[in-house]
mmCIF file of C-alpha atoms in Angstrom:
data_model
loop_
_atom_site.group_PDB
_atom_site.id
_atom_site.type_symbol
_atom_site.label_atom_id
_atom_site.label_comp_id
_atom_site.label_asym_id
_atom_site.label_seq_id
_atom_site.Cartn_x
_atom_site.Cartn_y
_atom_site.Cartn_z
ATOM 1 C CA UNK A 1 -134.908 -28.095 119.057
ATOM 2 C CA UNK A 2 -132.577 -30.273 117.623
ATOM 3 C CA UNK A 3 -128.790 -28.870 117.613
ATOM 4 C CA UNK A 4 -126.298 -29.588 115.029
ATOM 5 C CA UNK A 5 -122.980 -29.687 115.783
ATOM 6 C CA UNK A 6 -119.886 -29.565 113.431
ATOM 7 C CA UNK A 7 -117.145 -29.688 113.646
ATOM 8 C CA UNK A 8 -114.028 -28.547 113.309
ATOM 9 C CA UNK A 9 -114.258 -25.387 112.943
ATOM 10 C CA UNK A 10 -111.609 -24.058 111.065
ATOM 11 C CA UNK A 11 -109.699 -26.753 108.901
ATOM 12 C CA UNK A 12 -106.864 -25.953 107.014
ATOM 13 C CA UNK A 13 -106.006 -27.924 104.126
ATOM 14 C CA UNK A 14 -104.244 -27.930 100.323
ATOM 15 C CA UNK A 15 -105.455 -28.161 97.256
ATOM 16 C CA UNK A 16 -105.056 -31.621 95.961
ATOM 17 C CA UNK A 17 -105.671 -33.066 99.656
ATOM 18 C CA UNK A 18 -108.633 -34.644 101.291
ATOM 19 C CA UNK A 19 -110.918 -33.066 103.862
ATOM 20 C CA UNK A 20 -113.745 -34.784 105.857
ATOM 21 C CA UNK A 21 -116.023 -32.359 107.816
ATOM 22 C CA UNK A 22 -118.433 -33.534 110.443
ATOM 23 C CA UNK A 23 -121.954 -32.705 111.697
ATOM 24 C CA UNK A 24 -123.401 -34.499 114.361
ATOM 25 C CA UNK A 25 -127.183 -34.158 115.553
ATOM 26 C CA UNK A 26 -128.439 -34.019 118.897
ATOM 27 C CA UNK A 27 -130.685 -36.483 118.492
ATOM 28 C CA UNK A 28 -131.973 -39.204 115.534
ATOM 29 C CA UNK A 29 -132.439 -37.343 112.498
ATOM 30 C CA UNK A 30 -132.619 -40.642 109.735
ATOM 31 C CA UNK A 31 -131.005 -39.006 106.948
ATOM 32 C CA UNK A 32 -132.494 -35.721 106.893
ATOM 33 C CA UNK A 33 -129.621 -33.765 106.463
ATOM 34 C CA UNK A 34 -128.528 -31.693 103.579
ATOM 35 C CA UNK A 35 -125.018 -29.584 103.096
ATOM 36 C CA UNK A 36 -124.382 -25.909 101.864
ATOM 37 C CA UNK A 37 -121.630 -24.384 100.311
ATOM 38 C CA UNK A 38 -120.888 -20.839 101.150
ATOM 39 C CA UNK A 39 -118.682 -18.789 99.295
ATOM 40 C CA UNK A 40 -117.616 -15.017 100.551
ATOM 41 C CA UNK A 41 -119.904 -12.886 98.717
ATOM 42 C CA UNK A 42 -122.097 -15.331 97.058
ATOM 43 C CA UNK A 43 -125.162 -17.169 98.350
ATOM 44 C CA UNK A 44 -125.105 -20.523 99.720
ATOM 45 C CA UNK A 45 -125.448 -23.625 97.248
ATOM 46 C CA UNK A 46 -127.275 -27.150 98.458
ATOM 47 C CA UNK A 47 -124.420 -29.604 97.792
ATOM 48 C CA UNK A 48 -126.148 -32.684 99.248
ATOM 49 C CA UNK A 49 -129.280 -33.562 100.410
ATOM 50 C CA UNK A 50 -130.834 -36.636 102.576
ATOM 51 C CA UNK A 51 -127.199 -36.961 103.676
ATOM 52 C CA UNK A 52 -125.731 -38.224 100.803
ATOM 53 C CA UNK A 53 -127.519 -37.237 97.740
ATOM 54 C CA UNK A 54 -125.736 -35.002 95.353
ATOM 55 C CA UNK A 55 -127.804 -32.000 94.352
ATOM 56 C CA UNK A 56 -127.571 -31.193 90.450
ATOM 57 C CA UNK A 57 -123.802 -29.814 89.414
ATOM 58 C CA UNK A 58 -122.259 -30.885 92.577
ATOM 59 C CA UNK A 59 -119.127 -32.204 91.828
ATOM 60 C CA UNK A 60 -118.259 -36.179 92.097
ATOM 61 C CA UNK A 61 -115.476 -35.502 94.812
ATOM 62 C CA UNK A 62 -118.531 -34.170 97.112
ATOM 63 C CA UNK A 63 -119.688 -36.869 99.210
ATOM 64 C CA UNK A 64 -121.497 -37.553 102.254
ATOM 65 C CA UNK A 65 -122.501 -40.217 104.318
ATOM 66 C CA UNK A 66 -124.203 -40.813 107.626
ATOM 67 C CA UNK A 67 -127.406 -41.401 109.308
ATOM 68 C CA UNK A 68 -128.963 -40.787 112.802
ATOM 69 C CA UNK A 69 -126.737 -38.157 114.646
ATOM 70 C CA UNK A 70 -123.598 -38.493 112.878
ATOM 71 C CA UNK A 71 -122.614 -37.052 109.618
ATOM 72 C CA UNK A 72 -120.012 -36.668 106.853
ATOM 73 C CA UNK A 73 -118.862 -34.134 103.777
ATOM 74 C CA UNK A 74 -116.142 -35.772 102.015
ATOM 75 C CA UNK A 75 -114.308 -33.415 99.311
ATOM 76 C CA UNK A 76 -111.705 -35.592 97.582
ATOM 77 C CA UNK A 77 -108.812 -33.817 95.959
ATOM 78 C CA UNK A 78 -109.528 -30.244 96.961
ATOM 79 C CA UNK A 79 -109.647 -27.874 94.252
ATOM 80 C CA UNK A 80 -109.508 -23.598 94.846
ATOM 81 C CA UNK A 81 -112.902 -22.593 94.655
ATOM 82 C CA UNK A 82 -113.458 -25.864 97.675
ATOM 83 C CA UNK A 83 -112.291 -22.890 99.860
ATOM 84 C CA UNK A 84 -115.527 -21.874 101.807
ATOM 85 C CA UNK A 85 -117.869 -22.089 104.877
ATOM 86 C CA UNK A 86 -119.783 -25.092 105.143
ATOM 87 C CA UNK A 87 -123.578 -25.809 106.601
ATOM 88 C CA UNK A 88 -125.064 -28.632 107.130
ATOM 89 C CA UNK A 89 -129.236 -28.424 107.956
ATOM 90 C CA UNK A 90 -131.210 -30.849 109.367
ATOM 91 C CA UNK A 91 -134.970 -31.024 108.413
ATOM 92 C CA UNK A 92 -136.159 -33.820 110.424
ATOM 93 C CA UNK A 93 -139.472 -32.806 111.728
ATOM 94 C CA UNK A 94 -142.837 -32.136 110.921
ATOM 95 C CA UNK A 95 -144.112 -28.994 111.325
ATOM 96 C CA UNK A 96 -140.573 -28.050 109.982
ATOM 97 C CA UNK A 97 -138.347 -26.652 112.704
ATOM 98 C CA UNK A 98 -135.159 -26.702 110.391
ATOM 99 C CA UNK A 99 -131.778 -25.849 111.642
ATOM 100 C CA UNK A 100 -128.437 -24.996 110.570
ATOM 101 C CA UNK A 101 -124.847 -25.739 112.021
ATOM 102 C CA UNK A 102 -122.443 -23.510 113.149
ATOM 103 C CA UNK A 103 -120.136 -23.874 110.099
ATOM 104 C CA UNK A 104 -117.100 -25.409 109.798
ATOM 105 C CA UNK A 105 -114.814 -23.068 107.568
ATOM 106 C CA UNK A 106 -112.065 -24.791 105.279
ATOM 107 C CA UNK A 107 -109.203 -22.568 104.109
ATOM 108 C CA UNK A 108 -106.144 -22.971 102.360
ATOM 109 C CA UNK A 109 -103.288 -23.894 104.233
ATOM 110 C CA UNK B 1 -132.898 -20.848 84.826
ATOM 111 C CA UNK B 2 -134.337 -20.105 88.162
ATOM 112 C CA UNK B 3 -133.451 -16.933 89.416
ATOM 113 C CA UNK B 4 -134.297 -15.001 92.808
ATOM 114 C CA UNK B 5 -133.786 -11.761 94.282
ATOM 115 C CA UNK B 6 -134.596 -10.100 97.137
ATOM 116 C CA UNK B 7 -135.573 -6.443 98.086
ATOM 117 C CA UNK B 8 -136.302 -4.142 100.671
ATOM 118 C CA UNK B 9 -135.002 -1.675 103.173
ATOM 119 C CA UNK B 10 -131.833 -1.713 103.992
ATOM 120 C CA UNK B 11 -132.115 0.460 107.754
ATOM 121 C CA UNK B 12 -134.759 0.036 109.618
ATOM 122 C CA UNK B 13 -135.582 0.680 113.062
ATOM 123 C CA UNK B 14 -135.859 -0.744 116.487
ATOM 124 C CA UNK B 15 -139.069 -1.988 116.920
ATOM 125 C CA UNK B 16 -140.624 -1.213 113.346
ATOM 126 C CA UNK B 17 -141.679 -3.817 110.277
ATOM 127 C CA UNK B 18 -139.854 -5.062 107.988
ATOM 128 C CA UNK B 19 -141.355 -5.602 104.679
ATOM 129 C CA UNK B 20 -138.846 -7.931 102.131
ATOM 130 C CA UNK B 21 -139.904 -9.009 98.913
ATOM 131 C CA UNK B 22 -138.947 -11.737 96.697
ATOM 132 C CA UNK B 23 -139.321 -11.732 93.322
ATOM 133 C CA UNK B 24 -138.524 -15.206 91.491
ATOM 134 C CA UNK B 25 -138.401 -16.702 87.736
ATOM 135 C CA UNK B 26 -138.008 -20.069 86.281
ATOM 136 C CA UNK B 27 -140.977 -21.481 88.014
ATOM 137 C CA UNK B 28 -144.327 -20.401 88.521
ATOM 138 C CA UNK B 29 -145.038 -21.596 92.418
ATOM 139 C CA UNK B 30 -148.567 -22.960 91.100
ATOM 140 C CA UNK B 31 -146.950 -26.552 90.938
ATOM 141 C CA UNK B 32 -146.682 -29.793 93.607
ATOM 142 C CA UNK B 33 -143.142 -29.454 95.096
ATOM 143 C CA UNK B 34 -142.481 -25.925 94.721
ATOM 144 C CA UNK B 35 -141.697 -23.582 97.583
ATOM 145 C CA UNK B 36 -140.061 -20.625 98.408
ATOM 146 C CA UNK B 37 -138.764 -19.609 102.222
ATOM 147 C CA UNK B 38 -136.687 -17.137 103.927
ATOM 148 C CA UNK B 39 -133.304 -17.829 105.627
ATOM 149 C CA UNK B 40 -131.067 -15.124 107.560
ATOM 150 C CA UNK B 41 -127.527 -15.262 108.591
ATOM 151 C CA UNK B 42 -126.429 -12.307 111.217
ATOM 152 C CA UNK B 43 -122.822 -10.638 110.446
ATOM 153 C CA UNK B 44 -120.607 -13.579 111.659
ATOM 154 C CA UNK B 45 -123.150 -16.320 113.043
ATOM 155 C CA UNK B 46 -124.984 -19.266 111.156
ATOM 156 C CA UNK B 47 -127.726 -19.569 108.963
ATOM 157 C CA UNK B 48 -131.503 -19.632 110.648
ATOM 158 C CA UNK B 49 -134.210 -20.706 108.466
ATOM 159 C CA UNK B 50 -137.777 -18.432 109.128
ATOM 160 C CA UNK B 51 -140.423 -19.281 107.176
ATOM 161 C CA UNK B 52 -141.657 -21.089 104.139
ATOM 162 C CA UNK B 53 -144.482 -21.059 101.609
ATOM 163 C CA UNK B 54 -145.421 -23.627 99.438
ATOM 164 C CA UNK B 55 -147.447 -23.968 96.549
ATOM 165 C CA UNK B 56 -150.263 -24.822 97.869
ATOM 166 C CA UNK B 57 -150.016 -22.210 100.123
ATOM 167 C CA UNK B 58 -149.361 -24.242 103.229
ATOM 168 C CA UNK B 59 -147.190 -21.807 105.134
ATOM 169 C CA UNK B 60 -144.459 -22.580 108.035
ATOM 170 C CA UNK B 61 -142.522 -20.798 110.510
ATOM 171 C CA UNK B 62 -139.778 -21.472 112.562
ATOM 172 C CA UNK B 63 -141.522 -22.066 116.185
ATOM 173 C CA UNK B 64 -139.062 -19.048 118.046
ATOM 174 C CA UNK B 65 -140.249 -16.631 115.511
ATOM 175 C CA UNK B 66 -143.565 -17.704 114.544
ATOM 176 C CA UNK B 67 -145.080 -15.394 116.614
ATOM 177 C CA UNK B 68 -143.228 -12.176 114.671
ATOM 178 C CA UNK B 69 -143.365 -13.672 111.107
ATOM 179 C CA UNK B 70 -145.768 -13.830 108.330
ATOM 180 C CA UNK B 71 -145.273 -15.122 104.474
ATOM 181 C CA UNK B 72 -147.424 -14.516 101.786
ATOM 182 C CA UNK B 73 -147.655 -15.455 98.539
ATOM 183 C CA UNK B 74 -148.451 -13.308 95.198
ATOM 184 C CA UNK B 75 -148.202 -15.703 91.948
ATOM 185 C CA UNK B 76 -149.584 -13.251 89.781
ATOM 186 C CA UNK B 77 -146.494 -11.495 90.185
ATOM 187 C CA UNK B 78 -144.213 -14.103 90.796
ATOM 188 C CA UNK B 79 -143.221 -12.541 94.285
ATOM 189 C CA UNK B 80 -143.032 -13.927 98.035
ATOM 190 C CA UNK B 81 -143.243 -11.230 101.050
ATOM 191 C CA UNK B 82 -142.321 -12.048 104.283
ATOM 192 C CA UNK B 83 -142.918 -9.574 107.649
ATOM 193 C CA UNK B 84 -141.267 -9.256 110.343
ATOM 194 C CA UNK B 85 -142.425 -7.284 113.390
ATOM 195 C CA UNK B 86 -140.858 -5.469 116.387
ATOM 196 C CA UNK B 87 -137.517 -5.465 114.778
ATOM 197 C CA UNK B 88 -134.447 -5.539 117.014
ATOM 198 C CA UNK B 89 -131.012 -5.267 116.949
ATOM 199 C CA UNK B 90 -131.124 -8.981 116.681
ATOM 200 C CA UNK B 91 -132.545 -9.017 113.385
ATOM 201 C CA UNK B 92 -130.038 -7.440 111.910
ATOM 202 C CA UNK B 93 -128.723 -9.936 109.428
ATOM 203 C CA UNK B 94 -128.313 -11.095 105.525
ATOM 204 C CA UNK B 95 -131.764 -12.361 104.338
ATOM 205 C CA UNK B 96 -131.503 -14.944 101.770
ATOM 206 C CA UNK B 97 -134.914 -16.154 99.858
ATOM 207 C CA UNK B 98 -135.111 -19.535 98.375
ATOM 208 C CA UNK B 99 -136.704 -21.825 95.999
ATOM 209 C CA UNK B 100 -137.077 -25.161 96.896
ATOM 210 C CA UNK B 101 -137.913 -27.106 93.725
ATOM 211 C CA UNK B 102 -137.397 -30.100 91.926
ATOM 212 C CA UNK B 103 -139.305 -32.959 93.811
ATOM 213 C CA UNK B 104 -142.873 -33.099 94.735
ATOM 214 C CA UNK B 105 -144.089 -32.635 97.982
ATOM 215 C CA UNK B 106 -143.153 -30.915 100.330
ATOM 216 C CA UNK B 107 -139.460 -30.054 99.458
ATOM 217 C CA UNK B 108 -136.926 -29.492 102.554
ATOM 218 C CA UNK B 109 -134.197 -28.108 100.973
ATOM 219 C CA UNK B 110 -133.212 -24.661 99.525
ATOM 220 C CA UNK B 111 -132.213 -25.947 96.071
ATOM 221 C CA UNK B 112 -132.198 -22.297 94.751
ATOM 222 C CA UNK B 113 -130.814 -18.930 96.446
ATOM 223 C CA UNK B 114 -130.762 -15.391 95.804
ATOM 224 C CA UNK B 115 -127.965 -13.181 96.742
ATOM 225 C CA UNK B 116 -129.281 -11.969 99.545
ATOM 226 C CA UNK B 117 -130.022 -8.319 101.020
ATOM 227 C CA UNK B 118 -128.272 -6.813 104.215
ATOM 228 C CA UNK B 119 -130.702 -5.318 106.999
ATOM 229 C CA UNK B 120 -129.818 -3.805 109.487
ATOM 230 C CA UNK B 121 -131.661 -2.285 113.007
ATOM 231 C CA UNK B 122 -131.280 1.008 114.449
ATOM 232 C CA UNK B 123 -131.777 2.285 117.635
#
Protein backbone atom coordinates (compact mmCIF):
# COMPACT_ATOMS: atom_id res chain seq x y z
CA UNK A 1 0.00 0.00 0.00
CA UNK A 2 1.39 3.12 -0.77
CA UNK A 3 1.35 5.74 2.30
CA UNK A 4 1.00 9.37 1.94
CA UNK A 5 2.42 11.49 4.19
CA UNK A 6 1.74 15.27 4.83
CA UNK A 7 2.70 17.28 6.45
CA UNK A 8 2.48 19.64 8.79
CA UNK A 9 -0.17 19.02 10.45
CA UNK A 10 -1.59 21.91 11.84
CA UNK A 11 -0.37 25.25 10.13
CA UNK A 12 -1.34 28.41 11.28
CA UNK A 13 -1.38 31.22 9.04
CA UNK A 14 -3.20 34.87 8.07
CA UNK A 15 -5.21 35.83 5.63
CA UNK A 16 -3.29 37.64 3.01
CA UNK A 17 -0.14 35.25 3.67
CA UNK A 18 1.23 32.31 1.82
CA UNK A 19 0.99 28.67 2.83
CA UNK A 20 2.72 25.65 1.16
CA UNK A 21 1.48 22.21 2.38
CA UNK A 22 3.30 19.02 1.62
CA UNK A 23 2.49 15.38 0.76
CA UNK A 24 5.06 13.03 0.18
CA UNK A 25 4.50 9.33 -1.17
CA UNK A 26 6.08 6.32 -0.06
CA UNK A 27 7.08 5.35 -3.12
CA UNK A 28 6.99 6.71 -7.11
CA UNK A 29 3.63 7.79 -7.80
CA UNK A 30 4.38 10.01 -11.41
CA UNK A 31 1.91 12.59 -10.90
CA UNK A 32 -0.99 10.78 -9.73
CA UNK A 33 -1.94 12.85 -7.07
CA UNK A 34 -4.95 14.99 -6.64
CA UNK A 35 -5.88 17.54 -3.53
CA UNK A 36 -9.20 18.01 -1.50
CA UNK A 37 -10.55 20.74 0.24
CA UNK A 38 -12.50 20.06 3.33
CA UNK A 39 -14.56 22.45 4.93
CA UNK A 40 -16.34 21.73 8.57
CA UNK A 41 -19.67 20.62 7.63
CA UNK A 42 -19.43 20.44 3.96
CA UNK A 43 -18.09 17.69 1.71
CA UNK A 44 -14.73 17.61 0.35
CA UNK A 45 -14.00 19.49 -3.09
CA UNK A 46 -11.11 18.09 -5.73
CA UNK A 47 -8.91 21.20 -5.96
CA UNK A 48 -6.18 19.64 -8.14
CA UNK A 49 -5.67 16.71 -9.89
CA UNK A 50 -2.47 14.85 -11.59
CA UNK A 51 -0.58 17.06 -9.12
CA UNK A 52 -0.98 20.19 -10.56
CA UNK A 53 -4.05 20.45 -12.57
CA UNK A 54 -6.69 22.79 -11.38
CA UNK A 55 -10.10 21.17 -11.22
CA UNK A 56 -13.01 23.53 -12.61
CA UNK A 57 -13.65 26.77 -10.10
CA UNK A 58 -10.52 26.28 -8.23
CA UNK A 59 -9.14 29.42 -7.64
CA UNK A 60 -5.77 30.76 -9.50
CA UNK A 61 -3.88 31.12 -6.05
CA UNK A 62 -4.31 27.11 -5.78
CA UNK A 63 -1.33 25.52 -7.05
CA UNK A 64 0.54 22.43 -6.94
CA UNK A 65 3.51 20.97 -8.12
CA UNK A 66 5.50 17.80 -7.75
CA UNK A 67 6.10 14.44 -9.10
CA UNK A 68 7.33 11.01 -7.79
CA UNK A 69 7.07 11.06 -3.89
CA UNK A 70 7.10 14.61 -3.21
CA UNK A 71 4.31 17.03 -3.43
CA UNK A 72 3.05 20.62 -3.13
CA UNK A 73 -0.40 22.83 -2.48
CA UNK A 74 0.50 26.33 -2.85
CA UNK A 75 -2.41 28.88 -1.72
CA UNK A 76 -1.13 32.38 -2.48
CA UNK A 77 -2.66 35.21 -0.54
CA UNK A 78 -4.92 33.31 1.81
CA UNK A 79 -8.37 34.35 1.82
CA UNK A 80 -11.18 33.21 4.89
CA UNK A 81 -12.96 30.50 3.46
CA UNK A 82 -8.83 28.93 2.66
CA UNK A 83 -9.43 27.89 6.34
CA UNK A 84 -9.88 24.01 6.12
CA UNK A 85 -8.49 20.41 6.23
CA UNK A 86 -6.60 19.40 3.38
CA UNK A 87 -6.20 15.75 1.50
CA UNK A 88 -4.16 14.88 -0.86
CA UNK A 89 -4.94 11.12 -2.71
CA UNK A 90 -2.80 9.26 -4.64
CA UNK A 91 -4.26 6.98 -7.42
CA UNK A 92 -1.27 5.44 -8.82
CA UNK A 93 -2.13 1.89 -9.42
CA UNK A 94 -4.02 -0.36 -11.36
CA UNK A 95 -6.48 -2.24 -9.91
CA UNK A 96 -7.05 1.09 -7.98
CA UNK A 97 -5.85 0.88 -4.39
CA UNK A 98 -6.35 4.73 -3.79
CA UNK A 99 -5.33 6.41 -0.64
CA UNK A 100 -5.71 9.45 1.26
CA UNK A 101 -3.31 11.49 3.63
CA UNK A 102 -3.66 12.20 7.01
CA UNK A 103 -4.61 15.89 6.52
CA UNK A 104 -2.82 18.73 7.16
CA UNK A 105 -5.31 21.34 8.79
CA UNK A 106 -4.66 25.20 8.10
CA UNK A 107 -6.27 27.64 10.54
CA UNK A 108 -6.20 31.14 11.15
CA UNK A 109 -3.61 32.40 13.20
CA UNK B 1 -25.59 20.65 -12.12
CA UNK B 2 -24.52 17.37 -10.75
CA UNK B 3 -25.90 16.64 -7.59
CA UNK B 4 -25.53 13.54 -5.10
CA UNK B 5 -26.93 12.36 -2.00
CA UNK B 6 -26.66 9.67 0.06
CA UNK B 7 -29.09 7.58 2.28
CA UNK B 8 -29.45 4.98 4.65
CA UNK B 9 -29.43 3.96 8.26
CA UNK B 10 -28.06 5.91 10.49
CA UNK B 11 -27.49 2.98 13.66
CA UNK B 12 -26.75 -0.09 12.83
CA UNK B 13 -25.37 -2.94 14.55
CA UNK B 14 -22.31 -4.92 15.28
CA UNK B 15 -21.98 -7.39 12.87
CA UNK B 16 -25.14 -6.60 10.60
CA UNK B 17 -25.33 -5.01 6.75
CA UNK B 18 -25.29 -1.97 5.84
CA UNK B 19 -27.29 -1.02 2.90
CA UNK B 20 -26.41 2.94 1.57
CA UNK B 21 -27.83 4.29 -1.40
CA UNK B 22 -26.87 6.93 -3.71
CA UNK B 23 -29.02 8.67 -5.69
CA UNK B 24 -27.31 11.12 -8.36
CA UNK B 25 -28.42 13.79 -11.18
CA UNK B 26 -26.67 15.67 -13.83
CA UNK B 27 -25.36 12.64 -15.53
CA UNK B 28 -26.77 9.52 -16.52
CA UNK B 29 -23.71 6.88 -15.66
CA UNK B 30 -24.43 5.24 -19.24
CA UNK B 31 -21.40 7.34 -20.64
CA UNK B 32 -17.29 6.62 -21.13
CA UNK B 33 -15.69 8.37 -18.10
CA UNK B 34 -18.38 8.37 -15.70
CA UNK B 35 -18.20 6.76 -12.28
CA UNK B 36 -19.47 6.90 -9.05
CA UNK B 37 -17.58 5.39 -5.67
CA UNK B 38 -17.84 5.45 -2.03
CA UNK B 39 -15.39 7.17 0.38
CA UNK B 40 -15.64 7.17 4.37
CA UNK B 41 -13.96 9.30 6.87
CA UNK B 42 -14.29 7.94 10.73
CA UNK B 43 -15.04 10.84 13.46
CA UNK B 44 -11.51 12.43 13.53
CA UNK B 45 -9.30 10.21 11.06
CA UNK B 46 -8.73 10.55 7.16
CA UNK B 47 -10.56 9.83 4.25
CA UNK B 48 -10.51 5.91 2.90
CA UNK B 49 -11.76 5.37 -0.48
CA UNK B 50 -14.02 1.75 -0.76
CA UNK B 51 -15.28 1.06 -3.85
CA UNK B 52 -16.09 2.32 -7.28
CA UNK B 53 -18.40 1.66 -10.21
CA UNK B 54 -18.04 2.78 -13.50
CA UNK B 55 -20.08 3.03 -16.39
CA UNK B 56 -19.40 0.25 -17.86
CA UNK B 57 -19.93 -1.47 -14.90
CA UNK B 58 -16.35 -2.41 -14.18
CA UNK B 59 -16.44 -2.39 -10.41
CA UNK B 60 -13.37 -1.87 -7.80
CA UNK B 61 -12.69 -2.25 -4.27
CA UNK B 62 -10.20 -1.23 -2.04
CA UNK B 63 -8.03 -4.63 -1.54
CA UNK B 64 -8.51 -4.49 2.75
CA UNK B 65 -12.17 -4.38 2.26
CA UNK B 66 -12.85 -6.13 -0.83
CA UNK B 67 -13.73 -9.03 0.82
CA UNK B 68 -16.82 -7.10 2.90
CA UNK B 69 -17.89 -4.75 0.02
CA UNK B 70 -20.10 -4.89 -2.91
CA UNK B 71 -21.33 -1.92 -5.45
CA UNK B 72 -23.99 -2.08 -7.71
CA UNK B 73 -25.31 -0.11 -10.12
CA UNK B 74 -29.16 0.84 -10.98
CA UNK B 75 -29.26 3.49 -14.03
CA UNK B 76 -32.78 3.22 -14.42
CA UNK B 77 -33.02 4.99 -11.32
CA UNK B 78 -30.08 6.92 -11.32
CA UNK B 79 -28.88 5.26 -7.95
CA UNK B 80 -25.52 3.44 -6.75
CA UNK B 81 -25.77 0.89 -3.61
CA UNK B 82 -22.96 -0.17 -1.91
CA UNK B 83 -22.94 -3.18 1.05
CA UNK B 84 -21.10 -3.60 3.61
CA UNK B 85 -21.05 -6.74 5.77
CA UNK B 86 -20.17 -7.72 9.38
CA UNK B 87 -20.25 -4.17 10.47
CA UNK B 88 -18.02 -3.14 13.37
CA UNK B 89 -17.34 -0.51 15.49
CA UNK B 90 -14.75 0.34 12.95
CA UNK B 91 -17.10 1.24 10.39
CA UNK B 92 -18.49 3.73 12.06
CA UNK B 93 -17.77 6.76 9.96
CA UNK B 94 -19.15 9.67 7.44
CA UNK B 95 -19.85 7.99 4.03
CA UNK B 96 -19.40 10.28 1.22
CA UNK B 97 -20.56 9.06 -2.51
CA UNK B 98 -18.98 10.51 -5.52
CA UNK B 99 -19.13 11.19 -9.11
CA UNK B 100 -16.19 11.06 -10.96
CA UNK B 101 -16.87 12.74 -14.31
CA UNK B 102 -15.58 14.84 -16.83
CA UNK B 103 -12.81 12.84 -18.75
CA UNK B 104 -13.10 9.56 -20.42
CA UNK B 105 -11.81 6.57 -19.14
CA UNK B 106 -11.43 5.52 -16.29
CA UNK B 107 -11.61 8.71 -14.07
CA UNK B 108 -9.48 8.68 -10.64
CA UNK B 109 -10.74 11.44 -9.02
CA UNK B 110 -13.93 12.35 -7.04
CA UNK B 111 -14.79 15.47 -9.07
CA UNK B 112 -18.32 15.51 -7.46
CA UNK B 113 -19.44 14.85 -3.66
CA UNK B 114 -22.47 14.54 -1.74
CA UNK B 115 -22.81 15.66 1.75
CA UNK B 116 -22.37 12.71 3.21
CA UNK B 117 -24.42 10.48 5.84
CA UNK B 118 -23.14 9.59 9.47
CA UNK B 119 -23.23 5.73 10.45
CA UNK B 120 -22.63 4.60 13.21
CA UNK B 121 -22.13 0.74 14.93
CA UNK B 122 -23.63 -0.53 17.97
CA UNK B 123 -22.79 -3.10 20.15
Amino acid sequence: EIVLTQSPATLSASPGERATLFCRASQSINSNLAWYQHRPGQPPRLLLSAASKRATGTPARFSGSGSGTEFTLTITSLQSEDFAVYYCQQYHYWPPEDTFGQGTKLDMK
Amino acid sequence: QITLKESGPALVKHTQTLTLTCTFSGFSLNTDGEGVGWIRQPPGKALEWLALVYWNDDKRYTPSLKSRLTITKDTSKNQVVLTVTNMDSEDTATYYCAAYYGSSGYRRVADYWGQGTLVTVSS
